[in-house]
Short mmCIF file of C-alpha atoms in Angstrom, two decimals:
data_model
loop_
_atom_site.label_atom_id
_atom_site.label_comp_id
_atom_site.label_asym_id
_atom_site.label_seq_id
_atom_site.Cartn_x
_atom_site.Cartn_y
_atom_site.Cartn_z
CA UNK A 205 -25.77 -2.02 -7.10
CA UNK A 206 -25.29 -3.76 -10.42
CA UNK A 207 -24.90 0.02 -12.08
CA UNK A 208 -22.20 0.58 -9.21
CA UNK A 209 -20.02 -2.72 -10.69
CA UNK A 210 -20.39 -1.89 -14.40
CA UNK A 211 -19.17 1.71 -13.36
CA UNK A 212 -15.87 0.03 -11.21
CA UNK A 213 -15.22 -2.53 -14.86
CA UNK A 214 -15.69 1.13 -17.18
CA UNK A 215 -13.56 2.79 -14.76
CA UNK A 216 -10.79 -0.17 -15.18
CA UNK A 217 -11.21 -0.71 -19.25
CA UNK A 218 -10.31 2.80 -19.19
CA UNK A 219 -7.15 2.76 -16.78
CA UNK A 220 -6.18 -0.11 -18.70
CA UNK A 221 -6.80 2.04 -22.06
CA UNK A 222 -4.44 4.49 -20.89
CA UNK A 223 -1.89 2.42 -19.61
CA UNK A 224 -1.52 0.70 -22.70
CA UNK A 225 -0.92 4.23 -24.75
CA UNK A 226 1.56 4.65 -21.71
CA UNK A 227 3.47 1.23 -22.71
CA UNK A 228 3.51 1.63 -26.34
CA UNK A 229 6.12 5.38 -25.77
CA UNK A 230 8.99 2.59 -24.83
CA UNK A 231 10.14 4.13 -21.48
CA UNK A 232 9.12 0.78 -19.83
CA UNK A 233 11.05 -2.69 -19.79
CA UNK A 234 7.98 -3.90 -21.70
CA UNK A 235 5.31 -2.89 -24.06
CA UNK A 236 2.36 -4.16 -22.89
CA UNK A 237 1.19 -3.92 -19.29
CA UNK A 238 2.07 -7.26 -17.37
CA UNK A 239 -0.88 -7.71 -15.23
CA UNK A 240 -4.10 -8.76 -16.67
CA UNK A 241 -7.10 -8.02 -14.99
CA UNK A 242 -8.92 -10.91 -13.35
CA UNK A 243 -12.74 -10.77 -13.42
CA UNK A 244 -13.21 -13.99 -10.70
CA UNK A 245 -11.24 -16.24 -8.52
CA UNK A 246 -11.29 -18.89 -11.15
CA UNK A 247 -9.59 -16.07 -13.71
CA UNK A 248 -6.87 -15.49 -10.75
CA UNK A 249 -5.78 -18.99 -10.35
CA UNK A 250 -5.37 -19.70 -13.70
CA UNK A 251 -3.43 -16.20 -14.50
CA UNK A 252 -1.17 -16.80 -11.36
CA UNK A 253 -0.44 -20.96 -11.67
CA UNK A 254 -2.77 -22.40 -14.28
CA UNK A 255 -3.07 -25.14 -16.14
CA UNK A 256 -4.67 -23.65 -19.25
CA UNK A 257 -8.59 -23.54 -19.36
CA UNK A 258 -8.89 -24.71 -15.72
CA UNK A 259 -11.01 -21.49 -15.00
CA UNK A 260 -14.18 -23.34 -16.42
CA UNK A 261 -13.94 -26.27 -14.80
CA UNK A 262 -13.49 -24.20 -11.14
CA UNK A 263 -16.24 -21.77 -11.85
CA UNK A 264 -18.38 -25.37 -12.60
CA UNK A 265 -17.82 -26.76 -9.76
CA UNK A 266 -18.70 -23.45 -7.96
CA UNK A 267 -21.71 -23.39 -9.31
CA UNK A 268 -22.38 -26.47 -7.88
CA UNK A 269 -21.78 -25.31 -4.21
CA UNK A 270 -18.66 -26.91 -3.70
CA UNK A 271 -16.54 -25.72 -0.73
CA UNK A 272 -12.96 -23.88 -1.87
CA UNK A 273 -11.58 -27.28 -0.28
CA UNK A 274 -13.13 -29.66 -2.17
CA UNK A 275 -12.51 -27.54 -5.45
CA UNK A 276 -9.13 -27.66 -4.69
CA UNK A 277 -9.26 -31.49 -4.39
CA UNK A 278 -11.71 -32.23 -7.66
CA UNK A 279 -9.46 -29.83 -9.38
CA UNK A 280 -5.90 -31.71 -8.54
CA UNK A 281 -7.59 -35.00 -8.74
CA UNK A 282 -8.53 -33.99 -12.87
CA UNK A 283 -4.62 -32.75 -12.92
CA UNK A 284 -3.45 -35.95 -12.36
CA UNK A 285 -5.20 -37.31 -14.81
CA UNK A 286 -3.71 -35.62 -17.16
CA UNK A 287 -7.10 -33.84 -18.20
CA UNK A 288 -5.54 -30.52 -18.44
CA UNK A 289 -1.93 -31.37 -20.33
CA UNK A 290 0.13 -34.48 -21.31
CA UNK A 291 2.46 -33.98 -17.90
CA UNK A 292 5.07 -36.39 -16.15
CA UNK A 293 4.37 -37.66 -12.89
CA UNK A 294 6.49 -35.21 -11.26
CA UNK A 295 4.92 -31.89 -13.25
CA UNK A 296 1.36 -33.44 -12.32
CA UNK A 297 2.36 -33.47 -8.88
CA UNK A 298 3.55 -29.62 -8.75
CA UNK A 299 1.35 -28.92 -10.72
CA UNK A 300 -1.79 -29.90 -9.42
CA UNK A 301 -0.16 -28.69 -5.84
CA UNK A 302 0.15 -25.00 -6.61
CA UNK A 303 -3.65 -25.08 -8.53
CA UNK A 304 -4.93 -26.57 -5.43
CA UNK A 305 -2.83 -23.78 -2.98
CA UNK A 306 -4.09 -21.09 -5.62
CA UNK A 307 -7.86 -22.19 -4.94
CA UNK A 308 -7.52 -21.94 -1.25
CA UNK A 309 -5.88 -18.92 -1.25
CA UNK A 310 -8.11 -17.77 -3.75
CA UNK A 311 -4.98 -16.63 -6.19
CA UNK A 312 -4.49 -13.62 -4.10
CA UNK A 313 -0.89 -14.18 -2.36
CA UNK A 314 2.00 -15.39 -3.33
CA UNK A 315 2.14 -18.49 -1.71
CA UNK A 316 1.03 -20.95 -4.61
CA UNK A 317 4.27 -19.60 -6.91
CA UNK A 318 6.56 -18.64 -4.25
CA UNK A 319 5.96 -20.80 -0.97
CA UNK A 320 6.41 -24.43 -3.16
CA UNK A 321 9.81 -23.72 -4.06
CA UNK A 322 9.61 -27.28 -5.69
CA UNK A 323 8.02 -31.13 -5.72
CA UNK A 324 9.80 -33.94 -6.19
CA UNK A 325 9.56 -37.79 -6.42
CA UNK A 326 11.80 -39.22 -4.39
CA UNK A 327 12.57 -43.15 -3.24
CA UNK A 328 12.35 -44.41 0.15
CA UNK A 329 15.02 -47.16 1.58
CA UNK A 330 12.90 -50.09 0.31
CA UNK A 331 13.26 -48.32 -3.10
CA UNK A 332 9.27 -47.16 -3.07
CA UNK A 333 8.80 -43.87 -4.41
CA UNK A 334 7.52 -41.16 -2.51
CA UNK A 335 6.09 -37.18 -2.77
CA UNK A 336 8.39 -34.54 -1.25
CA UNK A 337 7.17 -30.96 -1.14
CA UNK A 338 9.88 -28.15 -0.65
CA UNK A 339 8.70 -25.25 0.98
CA UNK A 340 9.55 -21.79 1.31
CA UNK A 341 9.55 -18.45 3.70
CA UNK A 342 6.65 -17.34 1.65
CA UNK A 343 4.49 -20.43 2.49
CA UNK A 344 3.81 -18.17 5.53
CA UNK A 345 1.35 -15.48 3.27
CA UNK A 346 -0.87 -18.72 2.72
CA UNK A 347 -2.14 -18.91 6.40
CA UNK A 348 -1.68 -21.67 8.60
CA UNK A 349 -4.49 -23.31 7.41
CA UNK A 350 -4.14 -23.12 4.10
CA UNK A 351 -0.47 -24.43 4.65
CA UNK A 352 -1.86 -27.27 6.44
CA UNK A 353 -4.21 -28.35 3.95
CA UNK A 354 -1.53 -28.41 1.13
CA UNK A 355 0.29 -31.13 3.11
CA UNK A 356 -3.39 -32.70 2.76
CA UNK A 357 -3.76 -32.06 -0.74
CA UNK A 358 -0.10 -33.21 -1.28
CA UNK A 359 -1.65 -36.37 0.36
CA UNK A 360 -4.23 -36.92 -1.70
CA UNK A 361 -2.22 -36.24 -5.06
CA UNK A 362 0.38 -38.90 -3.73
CA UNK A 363 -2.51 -41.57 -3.78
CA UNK A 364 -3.52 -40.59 -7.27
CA UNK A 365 -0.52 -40.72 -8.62
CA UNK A 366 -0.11 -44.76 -6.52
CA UNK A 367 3.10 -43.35 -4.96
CA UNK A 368 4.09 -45.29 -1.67
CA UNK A 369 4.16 -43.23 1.86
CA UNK A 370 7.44 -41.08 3.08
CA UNK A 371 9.57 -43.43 4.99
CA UNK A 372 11.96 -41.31 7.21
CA UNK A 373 14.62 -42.66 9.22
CA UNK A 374 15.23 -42.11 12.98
CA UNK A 375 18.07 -39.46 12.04
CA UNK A 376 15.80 -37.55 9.74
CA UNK A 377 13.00 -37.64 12.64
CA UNK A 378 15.46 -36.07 14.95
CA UNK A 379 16.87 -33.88 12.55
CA UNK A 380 13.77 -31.92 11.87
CA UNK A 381 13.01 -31.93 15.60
CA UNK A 382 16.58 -29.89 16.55
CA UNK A 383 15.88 -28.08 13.17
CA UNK A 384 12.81 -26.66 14.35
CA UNK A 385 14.24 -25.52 17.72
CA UNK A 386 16.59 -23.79 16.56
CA UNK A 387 13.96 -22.17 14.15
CA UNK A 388 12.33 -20.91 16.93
CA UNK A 389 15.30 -19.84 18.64
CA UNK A 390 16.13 -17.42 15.84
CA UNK A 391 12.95 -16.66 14.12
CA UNK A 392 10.18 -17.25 16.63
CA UNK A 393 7.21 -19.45 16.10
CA UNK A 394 3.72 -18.38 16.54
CA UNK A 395 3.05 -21.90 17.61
CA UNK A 396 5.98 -24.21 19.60
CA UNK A 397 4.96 -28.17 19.58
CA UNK A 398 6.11 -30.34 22.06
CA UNK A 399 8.81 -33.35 21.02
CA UNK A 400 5.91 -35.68 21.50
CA UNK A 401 3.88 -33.56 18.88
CA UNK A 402 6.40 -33.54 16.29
CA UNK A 403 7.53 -37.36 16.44
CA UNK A 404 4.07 -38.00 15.99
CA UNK A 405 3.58 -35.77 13.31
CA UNK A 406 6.66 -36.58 11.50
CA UNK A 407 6.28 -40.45 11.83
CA UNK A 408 2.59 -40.10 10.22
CA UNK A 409 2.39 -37.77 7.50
CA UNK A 410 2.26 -39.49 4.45
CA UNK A 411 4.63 -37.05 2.06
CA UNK A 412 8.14 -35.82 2.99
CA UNK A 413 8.10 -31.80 4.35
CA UNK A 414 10.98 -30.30 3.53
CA UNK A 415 12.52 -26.91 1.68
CA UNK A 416 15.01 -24.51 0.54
CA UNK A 417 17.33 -23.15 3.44
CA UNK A 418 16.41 -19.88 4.55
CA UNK A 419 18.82 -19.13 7.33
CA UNK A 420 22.64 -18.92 7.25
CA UNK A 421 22.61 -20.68 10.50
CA UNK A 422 23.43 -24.64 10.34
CA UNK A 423 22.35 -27.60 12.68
CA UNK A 424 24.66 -29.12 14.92
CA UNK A 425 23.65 -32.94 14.69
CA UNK A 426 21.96 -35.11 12.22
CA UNK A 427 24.48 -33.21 9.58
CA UNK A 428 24.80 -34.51 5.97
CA UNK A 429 21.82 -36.74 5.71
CA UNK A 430 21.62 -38.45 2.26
CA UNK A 431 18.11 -37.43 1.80
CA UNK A 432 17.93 -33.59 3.35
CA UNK A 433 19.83 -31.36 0.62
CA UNK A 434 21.59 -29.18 3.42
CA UNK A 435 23.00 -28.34 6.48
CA UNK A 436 20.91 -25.32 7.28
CA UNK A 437 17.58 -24.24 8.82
CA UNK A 438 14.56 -24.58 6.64
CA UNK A 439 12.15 -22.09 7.16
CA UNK A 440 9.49 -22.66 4.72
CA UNK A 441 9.28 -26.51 6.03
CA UNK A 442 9.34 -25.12 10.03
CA UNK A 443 6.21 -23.04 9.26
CA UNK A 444 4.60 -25.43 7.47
CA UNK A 445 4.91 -27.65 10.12
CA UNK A 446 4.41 -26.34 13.15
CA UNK A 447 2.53 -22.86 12.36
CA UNK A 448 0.26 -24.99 9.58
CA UNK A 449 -0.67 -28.43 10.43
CA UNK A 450 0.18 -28.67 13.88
CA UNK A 451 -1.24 -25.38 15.10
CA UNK A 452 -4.17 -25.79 13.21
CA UNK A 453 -4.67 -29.22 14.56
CA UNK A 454 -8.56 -29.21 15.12
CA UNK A 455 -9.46 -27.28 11.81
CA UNK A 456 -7.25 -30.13 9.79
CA UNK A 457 -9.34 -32.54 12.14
CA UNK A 458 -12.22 -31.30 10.57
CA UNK A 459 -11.39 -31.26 6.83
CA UNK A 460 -9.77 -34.71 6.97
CA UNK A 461 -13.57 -35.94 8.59
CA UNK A 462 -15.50 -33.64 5.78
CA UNK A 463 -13.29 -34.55 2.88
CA UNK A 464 -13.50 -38.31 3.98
CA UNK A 465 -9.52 -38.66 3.75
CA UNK A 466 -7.95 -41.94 5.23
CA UNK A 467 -4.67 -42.49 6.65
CA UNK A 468 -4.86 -39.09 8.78
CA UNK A 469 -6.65 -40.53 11.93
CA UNK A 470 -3.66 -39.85 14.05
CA UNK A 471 -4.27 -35.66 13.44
CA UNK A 472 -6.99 -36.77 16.39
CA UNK A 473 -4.90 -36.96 18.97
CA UNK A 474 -2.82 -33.80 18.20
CA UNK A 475 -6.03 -31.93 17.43
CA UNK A 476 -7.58 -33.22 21.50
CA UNK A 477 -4.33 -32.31 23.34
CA UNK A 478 -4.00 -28.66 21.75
CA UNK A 479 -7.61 -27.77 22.77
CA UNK A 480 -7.40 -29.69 26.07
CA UNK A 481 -4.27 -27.40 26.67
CA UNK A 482 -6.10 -24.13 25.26
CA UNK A 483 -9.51 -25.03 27.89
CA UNK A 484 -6.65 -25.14 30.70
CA UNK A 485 -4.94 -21.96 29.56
CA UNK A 486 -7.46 -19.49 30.86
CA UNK A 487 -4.69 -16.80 30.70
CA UNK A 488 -2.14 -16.57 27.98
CA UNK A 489 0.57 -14.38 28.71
CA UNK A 490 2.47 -15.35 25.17
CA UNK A 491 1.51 -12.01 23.56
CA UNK A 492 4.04 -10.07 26.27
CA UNK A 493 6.51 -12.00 26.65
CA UNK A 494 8.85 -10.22 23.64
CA UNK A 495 7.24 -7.14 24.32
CA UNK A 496 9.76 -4.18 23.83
CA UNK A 497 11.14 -1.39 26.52
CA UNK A 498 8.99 1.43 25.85
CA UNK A 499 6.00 0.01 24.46
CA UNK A 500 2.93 0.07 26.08
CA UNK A 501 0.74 -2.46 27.64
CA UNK A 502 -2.98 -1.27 27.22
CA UNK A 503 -4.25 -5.08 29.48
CA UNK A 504 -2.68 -7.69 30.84
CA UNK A 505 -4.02 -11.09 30.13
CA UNK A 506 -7.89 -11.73 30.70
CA UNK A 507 -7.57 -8.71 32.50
CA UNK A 508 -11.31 -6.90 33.27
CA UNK A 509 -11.37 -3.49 31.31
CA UNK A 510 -9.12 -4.69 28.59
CA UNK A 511 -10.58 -4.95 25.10
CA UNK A 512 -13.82 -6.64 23.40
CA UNK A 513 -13.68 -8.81 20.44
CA UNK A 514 -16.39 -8.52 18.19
CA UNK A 515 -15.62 -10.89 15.08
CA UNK A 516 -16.72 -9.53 11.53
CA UNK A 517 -15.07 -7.96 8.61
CA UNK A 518 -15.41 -4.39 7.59
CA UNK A 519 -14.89 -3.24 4.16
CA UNK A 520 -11.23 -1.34 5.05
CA UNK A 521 -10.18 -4.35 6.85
CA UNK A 522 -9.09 -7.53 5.35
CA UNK A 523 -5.97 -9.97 6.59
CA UNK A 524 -4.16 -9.37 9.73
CA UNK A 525 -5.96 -6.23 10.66
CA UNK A 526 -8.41 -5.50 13.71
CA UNK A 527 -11.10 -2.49 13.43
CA UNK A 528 -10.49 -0.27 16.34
CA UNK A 529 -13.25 2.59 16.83
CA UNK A 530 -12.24 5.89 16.26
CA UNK A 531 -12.85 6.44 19.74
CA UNK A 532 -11.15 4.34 21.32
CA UNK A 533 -7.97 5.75 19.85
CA UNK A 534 -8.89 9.04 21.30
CA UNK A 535 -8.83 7.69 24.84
CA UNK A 536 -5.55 5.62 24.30
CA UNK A 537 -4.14 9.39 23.65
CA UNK A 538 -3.89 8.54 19.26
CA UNK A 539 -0.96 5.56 20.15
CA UNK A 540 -3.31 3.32 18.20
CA UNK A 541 -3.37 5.27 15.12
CA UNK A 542 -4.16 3.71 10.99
CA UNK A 543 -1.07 1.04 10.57
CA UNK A 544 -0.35 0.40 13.68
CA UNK A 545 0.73 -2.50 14.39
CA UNK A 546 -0.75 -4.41 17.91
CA UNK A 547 -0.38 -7.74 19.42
CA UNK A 548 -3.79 -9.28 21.29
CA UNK A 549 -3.83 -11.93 23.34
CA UNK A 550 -6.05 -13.87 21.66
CA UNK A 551 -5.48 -15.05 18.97
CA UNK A 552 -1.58 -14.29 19.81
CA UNK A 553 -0.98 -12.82 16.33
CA UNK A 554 0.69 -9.16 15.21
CA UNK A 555 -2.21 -7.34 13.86
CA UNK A 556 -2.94 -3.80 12.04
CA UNK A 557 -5.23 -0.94 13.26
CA UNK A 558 -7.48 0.20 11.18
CA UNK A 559 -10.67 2.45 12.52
CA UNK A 560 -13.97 1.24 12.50
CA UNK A 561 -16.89 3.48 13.24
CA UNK A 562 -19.67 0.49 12.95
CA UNK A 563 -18.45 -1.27 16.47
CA UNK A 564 -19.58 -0.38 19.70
CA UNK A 565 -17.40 2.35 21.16
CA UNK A 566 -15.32 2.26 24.71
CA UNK A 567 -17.07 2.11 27.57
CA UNK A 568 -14.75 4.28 29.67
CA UNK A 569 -14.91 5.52 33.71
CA UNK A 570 -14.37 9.27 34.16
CA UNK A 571 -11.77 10.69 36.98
CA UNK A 572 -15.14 12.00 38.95
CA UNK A 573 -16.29 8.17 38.80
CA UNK A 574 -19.24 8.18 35.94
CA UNK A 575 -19.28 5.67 33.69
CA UNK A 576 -19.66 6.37 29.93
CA UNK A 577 -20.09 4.76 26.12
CA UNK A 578 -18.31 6.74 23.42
CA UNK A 579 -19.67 6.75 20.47
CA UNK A 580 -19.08 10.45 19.07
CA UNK A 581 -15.61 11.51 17.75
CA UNK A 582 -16.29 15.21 18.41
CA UNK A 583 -17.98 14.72 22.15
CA UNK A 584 -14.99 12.53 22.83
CA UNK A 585 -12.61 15.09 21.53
CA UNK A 586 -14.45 17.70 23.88
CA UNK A 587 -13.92 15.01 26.75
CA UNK A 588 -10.71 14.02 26.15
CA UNK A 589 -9.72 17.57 26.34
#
């Protein structure tokens, strides 16, 4: 195994050899080749966000079997410190934001650069000053629960840094409520919260949710706030919201209880009436109901003969994509194919195919009534006919 590794970094040093020939002709926009290779997690954060030299101190604290989560924390408690660069209290606070969304996302999407489109210090009525985290569209590639736990670690870095909690006003309350509706009315939300969710998330969290407009489309009350930057639909802050901490009510439940964080007691009562409402649900018919003309149905909801979930990981699939057996796509006539794209009912998310020989196969029943497991391409081929 360890001869298998040093063969994958010879193989790289020597792509990287060659590309750098490649660079040095002058037919690129630069020289050098942009992308340096990354040999850990801790080498990706601080490549993608930084600070400078905070690889060491995450690859210590791995080595002391910390979760990602409470890496992310230790690591944006030392940035506001200033033990990592002489920052304002503003640059801390982004700062030690997009280190901590790196960590969680393990400095693999885009999220930590492109989903904070800012962080500000802002001051509250009574002339406190308060953290405000602007989110963008790309927030999305983090996950809802890393989302969710940024608002957390945003949180946390607002008690470091002794700034007072967001203060909204009534308007600004039902402003993001009607801003969110109409989200969902153009853009669709994996997860809808009730009004009763969202004044109780909105008159609790401690930091001020907000973002860049991503839609041309503008509210029609609550315009012109003094403290809300524009007229239009915010995107980033909608997922955030609602697909993040909201949706993933019970897992923030959890980290708030394991990372010992006060102030977020009222997540409990979210977290209860989403599961309460998910044990009731015994059949979710969500997953159809945008389904296009044309497109097939392979089971209706909780319907017997329908698919098995088995959870795991294989080595071709990674985020957002389900191993189907090969099969299995032979007896759904090769609609499910590599790449295509399928909606399940549970979870409720948009998925990609990707085949998987190491799951059981489809247990089919034959036109002459016999009842079979698959597990051979070629006898299924022969059957199939």
């Amino acid at each position: 195994m360890e001869d298998y590794f040093e063969s994958l970094e010879k193989g790289l040093e020597d792509i990287y050899k060659i590309a750098e020939e490649a660079r040095k002709k002058g037919q690129d926009p630069y020289m050098k080749v942009e992308i340096a290779p990354a040999r850990d997690m801790a080498a990706r954060v601080e490549g993608l966000v930084g600070p400078i030299n905070i690889a060491s101190k995450i690859r210590e604290l791995d080595r002391m079997n910390y979760s990602r989560e409470k890496i992310a924390l230790k690591i944006a408690e030392e940035i506001t410190e200033k033990k990592f660069g002489n920052y304002t209290q503003e640059e801390c606070a982004e700062q030690a934001i997009r280190t901590a969304l790196a960590i969680l996302t393990e400095g693999i999407v885009a999220a930590p650069l492109e989903g904070i489109a800012q962080v500000k210090i802002k001051e509250n009525i009574d002339n406190t000053k308060f953290l405000s985290l602007y989110f963008a569209g790309p927030i999305r590639s983090a996950g809802g629960t890393a989302a969710a736990l940024s608002i957390l670690m945003g949180d946390h870095i607002r008690k470091k840094l002794s700034l007072d909690r967001y203060k909204p006003s009534d308007e600004e309350i039902e402003r993001f409520i009607e801003e969110v509706d109409l989200y969902n009315r153009i853009s669709h939300l994996q997860y809808y919260p009730s009004k009763k969710e969202l004044k109780i998330a909105l008159k609790n969290i401690p930091i001020e949710i907000t973002g860049e407009p991503t839609e041309k489309v503008e509210i029609s009350g609550y315009r012109d706030l003094e403290r809300i930057e524009t007229n239009r639909v915010r995107g980033g802050a909608m997922l955030a919201l609602c697909e993040g901490l909201l949706q993933k009510g019970s897992k923030v439940l959890k980290y708030v209880e394991n990372l010992k964080l006060d102030g977020w007691e009222w997540i409990r009562e979210i977290a209860l009436s989403s599961k309460e409402e998910e044990e009731f649900e015994l059949e979710n018919w969500k997953y159809l109901k945008d389904i296009i003309a044309g497109r097939p149905i392979f089971s209706h909801p909780s319907r017997r003969g329908g698919f098995r979930i088995r959870y795991g990981r294989s080595r071709n699939t990674g985020f957002a994509a389900w191993g189907i057996h090969p099969c299995t796509m032979l007896v759904l006539q090769d609609f499910l194919a590599t790449g295509t794209q399928m909606k399940t009912e549970r979870p409720g998310k948009a998925n990609v195919v990707c085949p998987v020989d190491t799951i059981e196969g489809p247990i089919v029943r034959m036109k002459n009534g016999d009842v079979l497991r698959l597990e051979d391409y070629e006898e299924t081929l022969k059957i199939r006919g």
